[in-house]
Tab-separated table of C-alpha atoms and ligand atoms in Angstrom:
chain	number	residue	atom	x	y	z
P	1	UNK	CA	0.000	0.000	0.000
P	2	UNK	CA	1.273	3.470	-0.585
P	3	UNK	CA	1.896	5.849	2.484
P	4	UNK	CA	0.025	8.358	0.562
P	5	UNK	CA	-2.887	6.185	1.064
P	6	UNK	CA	-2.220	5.790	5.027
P	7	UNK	CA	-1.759	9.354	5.470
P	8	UNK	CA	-4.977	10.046	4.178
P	9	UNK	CA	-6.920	8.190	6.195
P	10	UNK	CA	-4.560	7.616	9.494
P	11	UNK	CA	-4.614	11.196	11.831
P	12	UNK	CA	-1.548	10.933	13.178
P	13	UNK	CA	0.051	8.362	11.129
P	14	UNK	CA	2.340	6.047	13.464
P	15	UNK	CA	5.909	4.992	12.215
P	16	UNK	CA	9.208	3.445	13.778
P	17	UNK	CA	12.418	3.942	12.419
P	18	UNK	CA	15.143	0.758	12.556
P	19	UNK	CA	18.201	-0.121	10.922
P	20	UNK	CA	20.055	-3.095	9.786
P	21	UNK	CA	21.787	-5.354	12.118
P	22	UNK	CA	25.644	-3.678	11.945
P	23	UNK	CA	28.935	-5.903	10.136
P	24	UNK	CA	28.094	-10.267	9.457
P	25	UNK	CA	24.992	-9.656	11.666
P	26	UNK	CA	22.413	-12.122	9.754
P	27	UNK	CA	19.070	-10.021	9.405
P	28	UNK	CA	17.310	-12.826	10.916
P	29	UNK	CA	19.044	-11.264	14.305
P	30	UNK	CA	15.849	-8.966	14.094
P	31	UNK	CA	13.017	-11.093	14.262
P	32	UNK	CA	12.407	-10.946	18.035
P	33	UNK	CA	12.601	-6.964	17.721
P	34	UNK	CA	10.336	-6.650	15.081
P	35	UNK	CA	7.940	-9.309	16.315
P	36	UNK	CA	7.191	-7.075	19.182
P	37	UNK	CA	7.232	-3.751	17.208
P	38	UNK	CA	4.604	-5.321	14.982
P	39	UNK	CA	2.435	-6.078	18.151
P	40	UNK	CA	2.524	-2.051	18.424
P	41	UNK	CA	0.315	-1.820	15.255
P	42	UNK	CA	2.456	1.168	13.746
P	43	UNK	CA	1.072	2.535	10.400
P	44	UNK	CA	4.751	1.457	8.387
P	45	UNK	CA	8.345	0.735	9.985
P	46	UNK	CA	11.104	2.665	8.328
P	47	UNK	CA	14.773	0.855	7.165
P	48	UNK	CA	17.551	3.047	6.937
P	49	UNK	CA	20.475	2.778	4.202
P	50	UNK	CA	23.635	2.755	5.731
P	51	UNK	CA	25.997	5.226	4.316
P	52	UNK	CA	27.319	5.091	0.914
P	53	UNK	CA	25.109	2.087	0.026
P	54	UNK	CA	26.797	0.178	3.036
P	55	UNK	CA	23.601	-2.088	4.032
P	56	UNK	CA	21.636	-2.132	0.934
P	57	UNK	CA	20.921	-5.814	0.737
P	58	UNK	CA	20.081	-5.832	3.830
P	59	UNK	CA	18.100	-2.506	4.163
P	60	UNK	CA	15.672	-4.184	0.892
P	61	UNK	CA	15.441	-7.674	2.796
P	62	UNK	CA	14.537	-6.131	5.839
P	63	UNK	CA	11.912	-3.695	4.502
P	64	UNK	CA	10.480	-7.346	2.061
P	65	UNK	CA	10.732	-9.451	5.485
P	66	UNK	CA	8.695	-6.508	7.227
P	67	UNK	CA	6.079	-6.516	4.661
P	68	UNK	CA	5.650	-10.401	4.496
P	69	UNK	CA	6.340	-12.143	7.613
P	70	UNK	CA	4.263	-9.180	9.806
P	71	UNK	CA	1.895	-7.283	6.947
P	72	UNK	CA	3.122	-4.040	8.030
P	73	UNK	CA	3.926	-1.314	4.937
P	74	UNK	CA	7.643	-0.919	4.886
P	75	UNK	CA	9.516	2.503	3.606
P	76	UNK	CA	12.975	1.386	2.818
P	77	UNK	CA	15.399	4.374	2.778
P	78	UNK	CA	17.783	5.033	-0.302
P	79	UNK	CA	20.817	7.653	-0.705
P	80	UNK	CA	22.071	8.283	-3.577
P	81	UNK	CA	25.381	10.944	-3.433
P	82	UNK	CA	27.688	7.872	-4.321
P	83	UNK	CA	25.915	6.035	-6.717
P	84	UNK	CA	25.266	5.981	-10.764
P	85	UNK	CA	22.599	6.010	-12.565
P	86	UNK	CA	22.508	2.093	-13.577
P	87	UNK	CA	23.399	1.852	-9.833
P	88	UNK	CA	20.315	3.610	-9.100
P	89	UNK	CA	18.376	1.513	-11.485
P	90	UNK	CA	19.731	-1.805	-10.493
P	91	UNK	CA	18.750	-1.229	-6.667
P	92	UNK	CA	15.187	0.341	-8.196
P	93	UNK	CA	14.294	-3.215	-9.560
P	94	UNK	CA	15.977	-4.880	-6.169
P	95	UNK	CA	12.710	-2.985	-4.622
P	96	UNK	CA	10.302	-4.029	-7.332
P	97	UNK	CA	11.502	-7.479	-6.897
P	98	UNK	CA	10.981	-7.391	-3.260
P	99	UNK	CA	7.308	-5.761	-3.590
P	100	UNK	CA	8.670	-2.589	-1.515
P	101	UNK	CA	6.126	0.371	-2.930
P	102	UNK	CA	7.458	3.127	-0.204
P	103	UNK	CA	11.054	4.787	-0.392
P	104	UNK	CA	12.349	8.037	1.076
P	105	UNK	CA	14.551	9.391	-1.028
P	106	UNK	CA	17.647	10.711	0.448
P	107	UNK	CA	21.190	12.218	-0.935
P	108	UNK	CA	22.991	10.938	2.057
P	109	UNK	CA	25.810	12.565	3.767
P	110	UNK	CA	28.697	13.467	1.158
P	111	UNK	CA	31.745	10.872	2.342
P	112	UNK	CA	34.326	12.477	4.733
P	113	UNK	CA	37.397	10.250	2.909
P	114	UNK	CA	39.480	12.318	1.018
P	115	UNK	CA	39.667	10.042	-1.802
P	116	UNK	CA	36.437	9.210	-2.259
P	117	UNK	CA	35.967	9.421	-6.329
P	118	UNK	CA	32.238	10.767	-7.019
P	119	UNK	CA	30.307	9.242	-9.771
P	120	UNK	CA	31.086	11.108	-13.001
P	121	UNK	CA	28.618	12.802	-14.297
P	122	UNK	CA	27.289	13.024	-10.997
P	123	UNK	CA	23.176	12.391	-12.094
P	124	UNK	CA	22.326	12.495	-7.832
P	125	UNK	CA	23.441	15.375	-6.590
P	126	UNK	CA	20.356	16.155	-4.355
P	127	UNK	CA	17.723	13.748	-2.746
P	128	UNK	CA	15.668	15.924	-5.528
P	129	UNK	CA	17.657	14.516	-8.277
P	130	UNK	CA	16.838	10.855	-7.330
P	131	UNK	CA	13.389	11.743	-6.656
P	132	UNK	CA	12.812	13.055	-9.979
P	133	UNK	CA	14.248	9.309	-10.968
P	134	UNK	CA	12.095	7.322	-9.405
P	135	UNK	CA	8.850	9.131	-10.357
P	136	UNK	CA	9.560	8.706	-13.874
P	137	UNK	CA	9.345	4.532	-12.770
P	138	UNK	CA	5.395	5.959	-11.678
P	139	UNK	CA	5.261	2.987	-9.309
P	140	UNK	CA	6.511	4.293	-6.064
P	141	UNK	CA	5.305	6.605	-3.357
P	142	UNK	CA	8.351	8.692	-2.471
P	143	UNK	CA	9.332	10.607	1.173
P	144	UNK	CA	11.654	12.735	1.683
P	145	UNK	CA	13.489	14.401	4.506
P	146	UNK	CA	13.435	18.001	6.163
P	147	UNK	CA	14.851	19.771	9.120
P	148	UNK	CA	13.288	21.648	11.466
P	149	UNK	CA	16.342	23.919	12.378
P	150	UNK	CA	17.705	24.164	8.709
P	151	UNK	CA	20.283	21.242	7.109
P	152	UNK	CA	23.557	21.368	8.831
P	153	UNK	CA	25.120	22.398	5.603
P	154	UNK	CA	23.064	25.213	4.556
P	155	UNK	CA	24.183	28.795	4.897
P	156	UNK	CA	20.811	29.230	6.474
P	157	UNK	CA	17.035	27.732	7.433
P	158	UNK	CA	15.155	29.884	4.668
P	159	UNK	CA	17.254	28.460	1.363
P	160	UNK	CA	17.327	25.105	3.032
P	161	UNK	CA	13.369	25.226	3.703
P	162	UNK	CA	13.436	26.817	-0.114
P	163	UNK	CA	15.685	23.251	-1.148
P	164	UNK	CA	12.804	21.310	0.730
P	165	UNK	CA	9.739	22.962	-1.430
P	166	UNK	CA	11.538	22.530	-4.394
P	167	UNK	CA	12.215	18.561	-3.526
P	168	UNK	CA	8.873	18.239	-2.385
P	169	UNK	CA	7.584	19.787	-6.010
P	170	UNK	CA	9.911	17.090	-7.608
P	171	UNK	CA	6.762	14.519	-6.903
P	172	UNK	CA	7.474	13.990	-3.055
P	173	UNK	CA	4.354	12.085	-1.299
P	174	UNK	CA	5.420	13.093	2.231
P	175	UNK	CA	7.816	14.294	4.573
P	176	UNK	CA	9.849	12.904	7.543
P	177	UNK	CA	11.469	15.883	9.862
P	178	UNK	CA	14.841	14.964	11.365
P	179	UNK	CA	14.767	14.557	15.224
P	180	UNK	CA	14.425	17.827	17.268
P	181	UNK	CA	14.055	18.419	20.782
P	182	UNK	CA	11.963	21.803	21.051
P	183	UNK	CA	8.917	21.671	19.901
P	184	UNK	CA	8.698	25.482	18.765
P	185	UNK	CA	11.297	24.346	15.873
P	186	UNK	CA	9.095	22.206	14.277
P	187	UNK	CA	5.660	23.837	14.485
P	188	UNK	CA	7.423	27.016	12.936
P	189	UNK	CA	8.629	25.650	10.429
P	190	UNK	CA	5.611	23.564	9.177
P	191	UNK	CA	3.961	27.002	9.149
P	192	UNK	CA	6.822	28.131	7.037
P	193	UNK	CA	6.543	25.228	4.583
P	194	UNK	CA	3.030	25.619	4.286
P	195	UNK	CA	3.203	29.284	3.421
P	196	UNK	CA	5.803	28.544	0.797
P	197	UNK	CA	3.070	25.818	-0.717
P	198	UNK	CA	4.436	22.595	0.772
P	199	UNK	CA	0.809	20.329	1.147
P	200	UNK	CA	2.575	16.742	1.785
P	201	UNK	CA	1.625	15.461	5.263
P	202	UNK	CA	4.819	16.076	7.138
P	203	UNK	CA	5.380	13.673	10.041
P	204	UNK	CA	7.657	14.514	13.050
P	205	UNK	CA	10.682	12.845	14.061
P	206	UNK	CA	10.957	11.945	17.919
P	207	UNK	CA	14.117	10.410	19.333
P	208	UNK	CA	13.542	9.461	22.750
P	209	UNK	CA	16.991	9.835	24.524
P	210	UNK	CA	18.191	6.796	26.315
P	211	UNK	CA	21.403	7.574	27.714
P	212	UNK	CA	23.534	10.444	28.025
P	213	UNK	CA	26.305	9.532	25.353
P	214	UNK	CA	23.588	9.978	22.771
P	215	UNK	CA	23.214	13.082	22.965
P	216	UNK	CA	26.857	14.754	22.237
P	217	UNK	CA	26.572	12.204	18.752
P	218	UNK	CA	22.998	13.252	17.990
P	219	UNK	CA	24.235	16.968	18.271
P	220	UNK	CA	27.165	16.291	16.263
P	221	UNK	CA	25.488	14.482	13.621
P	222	UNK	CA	22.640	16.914	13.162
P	223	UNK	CA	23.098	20.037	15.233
P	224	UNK	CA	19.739	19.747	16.757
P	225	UNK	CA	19.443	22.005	19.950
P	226	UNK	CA	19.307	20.659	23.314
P	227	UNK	CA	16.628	22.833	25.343
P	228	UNK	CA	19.192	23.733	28.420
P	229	UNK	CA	16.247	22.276	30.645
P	230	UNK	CA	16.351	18.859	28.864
P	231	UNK	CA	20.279	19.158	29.735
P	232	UNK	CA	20.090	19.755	33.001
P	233	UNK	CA	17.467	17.106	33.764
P	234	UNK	CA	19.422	14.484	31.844
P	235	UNK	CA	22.396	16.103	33.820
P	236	UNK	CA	20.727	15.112	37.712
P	237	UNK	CA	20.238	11.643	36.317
P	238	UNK	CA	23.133	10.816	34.969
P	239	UNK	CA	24.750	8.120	37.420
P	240	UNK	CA	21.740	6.400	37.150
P	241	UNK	CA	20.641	4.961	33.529
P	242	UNK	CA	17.607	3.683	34.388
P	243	UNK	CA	16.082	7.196	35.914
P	244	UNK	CA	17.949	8.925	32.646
P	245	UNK	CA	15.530	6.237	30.208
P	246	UNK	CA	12.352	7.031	32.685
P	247	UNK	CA	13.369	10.875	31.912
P	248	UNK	CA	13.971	10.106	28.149
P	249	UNK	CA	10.816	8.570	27.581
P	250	UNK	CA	8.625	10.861	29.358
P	251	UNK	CA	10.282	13.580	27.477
P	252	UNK	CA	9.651	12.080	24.111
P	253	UNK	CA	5.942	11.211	25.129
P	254	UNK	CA	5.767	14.773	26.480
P	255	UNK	CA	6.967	16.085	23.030
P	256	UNK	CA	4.247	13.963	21.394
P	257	UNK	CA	1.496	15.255	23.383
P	258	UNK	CA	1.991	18.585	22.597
P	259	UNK	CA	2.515	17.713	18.766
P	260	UNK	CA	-0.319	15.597	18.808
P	261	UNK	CA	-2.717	18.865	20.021
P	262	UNK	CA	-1.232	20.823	17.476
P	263	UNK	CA	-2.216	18.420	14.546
P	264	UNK	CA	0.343	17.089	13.332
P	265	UNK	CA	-0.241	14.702	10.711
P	266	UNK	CA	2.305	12.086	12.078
P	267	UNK	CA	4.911	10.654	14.645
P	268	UNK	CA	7.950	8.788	13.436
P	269	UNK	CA	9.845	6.932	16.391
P	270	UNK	CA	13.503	6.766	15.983
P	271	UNK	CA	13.516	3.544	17.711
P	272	UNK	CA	17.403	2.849	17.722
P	273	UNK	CA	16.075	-0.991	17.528
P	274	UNK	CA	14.548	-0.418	21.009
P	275	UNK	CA	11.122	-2.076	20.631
P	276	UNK	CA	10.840	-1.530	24.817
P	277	UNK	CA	10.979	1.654	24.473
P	278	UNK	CA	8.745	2.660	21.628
P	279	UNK	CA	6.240	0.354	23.789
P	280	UNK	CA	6.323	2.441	26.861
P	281	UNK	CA	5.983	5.668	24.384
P	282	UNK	CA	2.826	4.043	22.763
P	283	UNK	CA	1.142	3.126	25.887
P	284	UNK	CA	1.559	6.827	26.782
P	285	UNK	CA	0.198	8.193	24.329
P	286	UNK	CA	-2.585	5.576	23.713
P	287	UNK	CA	-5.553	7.581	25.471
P	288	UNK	CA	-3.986	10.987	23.422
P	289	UNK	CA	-4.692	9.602	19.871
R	1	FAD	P1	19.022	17.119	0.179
R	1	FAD	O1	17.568	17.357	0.254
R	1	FAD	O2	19.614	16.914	-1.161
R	1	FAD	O3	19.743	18.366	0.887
R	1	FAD	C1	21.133	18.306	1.199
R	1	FAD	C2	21.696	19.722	1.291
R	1	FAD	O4	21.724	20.323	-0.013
R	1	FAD	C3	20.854	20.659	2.156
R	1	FAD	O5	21.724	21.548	2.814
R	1	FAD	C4	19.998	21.416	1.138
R	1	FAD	O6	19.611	22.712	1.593
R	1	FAD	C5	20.945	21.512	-0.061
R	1	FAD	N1	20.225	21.474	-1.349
R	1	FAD	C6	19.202	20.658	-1.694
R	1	FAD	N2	18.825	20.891	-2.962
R	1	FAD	C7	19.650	21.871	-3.442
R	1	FAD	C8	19.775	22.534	-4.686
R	1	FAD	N3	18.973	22.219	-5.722
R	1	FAD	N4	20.756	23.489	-4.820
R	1	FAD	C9	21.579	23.783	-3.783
R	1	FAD	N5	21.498	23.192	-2.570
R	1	FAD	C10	20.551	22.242	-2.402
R	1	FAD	N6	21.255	9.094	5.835
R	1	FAD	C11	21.688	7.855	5.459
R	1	FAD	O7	22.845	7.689	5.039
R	1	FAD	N7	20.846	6.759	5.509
R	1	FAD	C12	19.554	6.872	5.931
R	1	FAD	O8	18.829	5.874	5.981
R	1	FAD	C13	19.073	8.158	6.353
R	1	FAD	N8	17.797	8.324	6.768
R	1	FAD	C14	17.335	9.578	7.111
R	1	FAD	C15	15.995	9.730	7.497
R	1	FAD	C16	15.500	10.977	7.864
R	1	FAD	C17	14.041	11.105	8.273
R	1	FAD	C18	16.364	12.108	7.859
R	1	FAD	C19	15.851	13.461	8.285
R	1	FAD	C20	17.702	11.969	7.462
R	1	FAD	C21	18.205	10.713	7.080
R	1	FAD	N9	19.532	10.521	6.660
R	1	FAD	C22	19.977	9.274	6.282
R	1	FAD	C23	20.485	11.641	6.672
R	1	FAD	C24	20.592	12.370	5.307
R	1	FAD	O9	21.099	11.485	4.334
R	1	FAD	C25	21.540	13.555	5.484
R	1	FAD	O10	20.993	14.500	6.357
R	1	FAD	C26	22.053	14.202	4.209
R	1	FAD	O11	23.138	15.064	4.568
R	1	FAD	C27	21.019	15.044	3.467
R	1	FAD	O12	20.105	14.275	2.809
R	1	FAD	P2	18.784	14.939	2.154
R	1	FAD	O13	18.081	13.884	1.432
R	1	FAD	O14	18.058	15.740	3.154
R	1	FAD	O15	19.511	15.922	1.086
């Protein structure tokens, strides 16, 4: 089914992010997981694409196994900075083959090495470029990504919310916001979207913080801002892991709340493979839908 078709009708829509088991891990090693995230009833699980292509087999398997062995819609995630056009096309007909009708189309983070050789002529320089690519196929529903406080990369939040309503005129079904921890950031720029003509159901992305290394990698990876209340709670609990996970989740289900009486059209659970957690978070929020 396409997500199109689940946005319309589900108010919020209800997703969990996972990823592929890391290195030789067999994929099988997330049965048990998903097993119990199925039992949560979300509205599609999300597969992420490791960098530069890294889990691709997998990232397809997983999204066919989630589909078939559990019935739930899978969106399997795709980058494309590193990879050529028949590349493009030969991982295109890997999803056909698999029955995979969702993807969110992504450019991925450019590669830090050096002497990384780029694909020449580079045909997927933007997530916009390989979403332009796969709607010519006309047989997949396509997401894409957006950031509440602005791309890391981009000089500034208006041209990178300007980059995002061009991608999302490129034939872009729906939108999934990169994690944020202040609220304010992401009903703002909604607004700001909508004003510019954006109409794809946007759904917000909710990391609930689990332990206090996460957060310097979460800010380093995407410069989201840590509300200095959020800090110093974490801060009180930190000798203790289990009070910091209480705090986490509470925080995340706190965050949904609000979102949830503000309308938002959906909640995507970065679930870091945590089925526990996104459990607690959707008991919490059960009586709020
Ligand atoms: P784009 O939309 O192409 O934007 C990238 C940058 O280029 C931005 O600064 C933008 O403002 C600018 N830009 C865009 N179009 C233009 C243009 N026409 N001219 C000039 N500048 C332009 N990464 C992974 O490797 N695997 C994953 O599975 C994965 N999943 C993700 C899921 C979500 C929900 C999110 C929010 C991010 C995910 N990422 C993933 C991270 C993502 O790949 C990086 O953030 C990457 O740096 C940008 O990808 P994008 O698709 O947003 O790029």
């Amino acid at each position: 089914m396409y997500l199109r078709q689940v946005y319309a009708t589900k108010h919020p829509a209800i997703s969990f992010e996972i990823f592929p088991p890391k290195g030789n891990y067999p994929i099988n090693q997330l049965l048990e997981q998903l097993e119990i995230f199925s039992q949560l009833k979300p509205d599609y699980i999300s597969v992420t694409y490791g960098a530069g292509g890294s889990t691709k087999d997998k990232t397809i398997k997983i999204a066919g196994m989630i589909k078939e062995n559990f019935q739930i819609e899978p969106l399997a995630h795709l980058t494309c900075i590193t990879s050529t056009k028949d590349q493009i096309h030969s991982i295109i007909s890997d999803l056909s083959n698999h029955d995979i009708e969702n993807v969110l189309a992504l450019r991925g983070d450019i590669p830090t090495d050096p002497n990384f050789v780029f694909p020449t002529p580079l045909h997927f320089e933007f997530a916009s470029d390989l979403i332009r690519e796969l709607r010519k196929e006309r047989k997949f529903c396509i997401g894409a990504a957006f950031y509440p406080e602005g791309h890391i990369e981009a000089p500034n939040r208006e041209i990178d919310f300007k980059n995002v309503a061009y991608k999302a005129k490129q034939g872009t079904d729906f939108l999934i916001s990169q994690m944020f921890f202040d609220n304010a950031y992401f009903i703002k720029s909604v607004k700001k979207l909508r004003e510019m003509g954006v109409n794809q159901p946007i759904s917000a992305g909710i990391m609930p913080i689990t332990n206090i290394k996460q957060i310097q990698r979460i800010a380093d990876l995407c410069g989201a801002t840590f509300p200095p209340n959020l800090l110093k709670e974490l801060k009180t609990r930190a000798d203790n892991p289990k009070h910091v996970e209480d705090f986490g989740i509470q925080y995340a289900t706190d965050q949904i709340a609000d979102l949830l009486n503000s309308g938002v059209e959906g909640i995507h659970i970065y679930t870091m493979n945590k089925p526990r957690i996104a459990e607690k978070i959707i008991q919490n929020i059960r009586n709020l839908r």
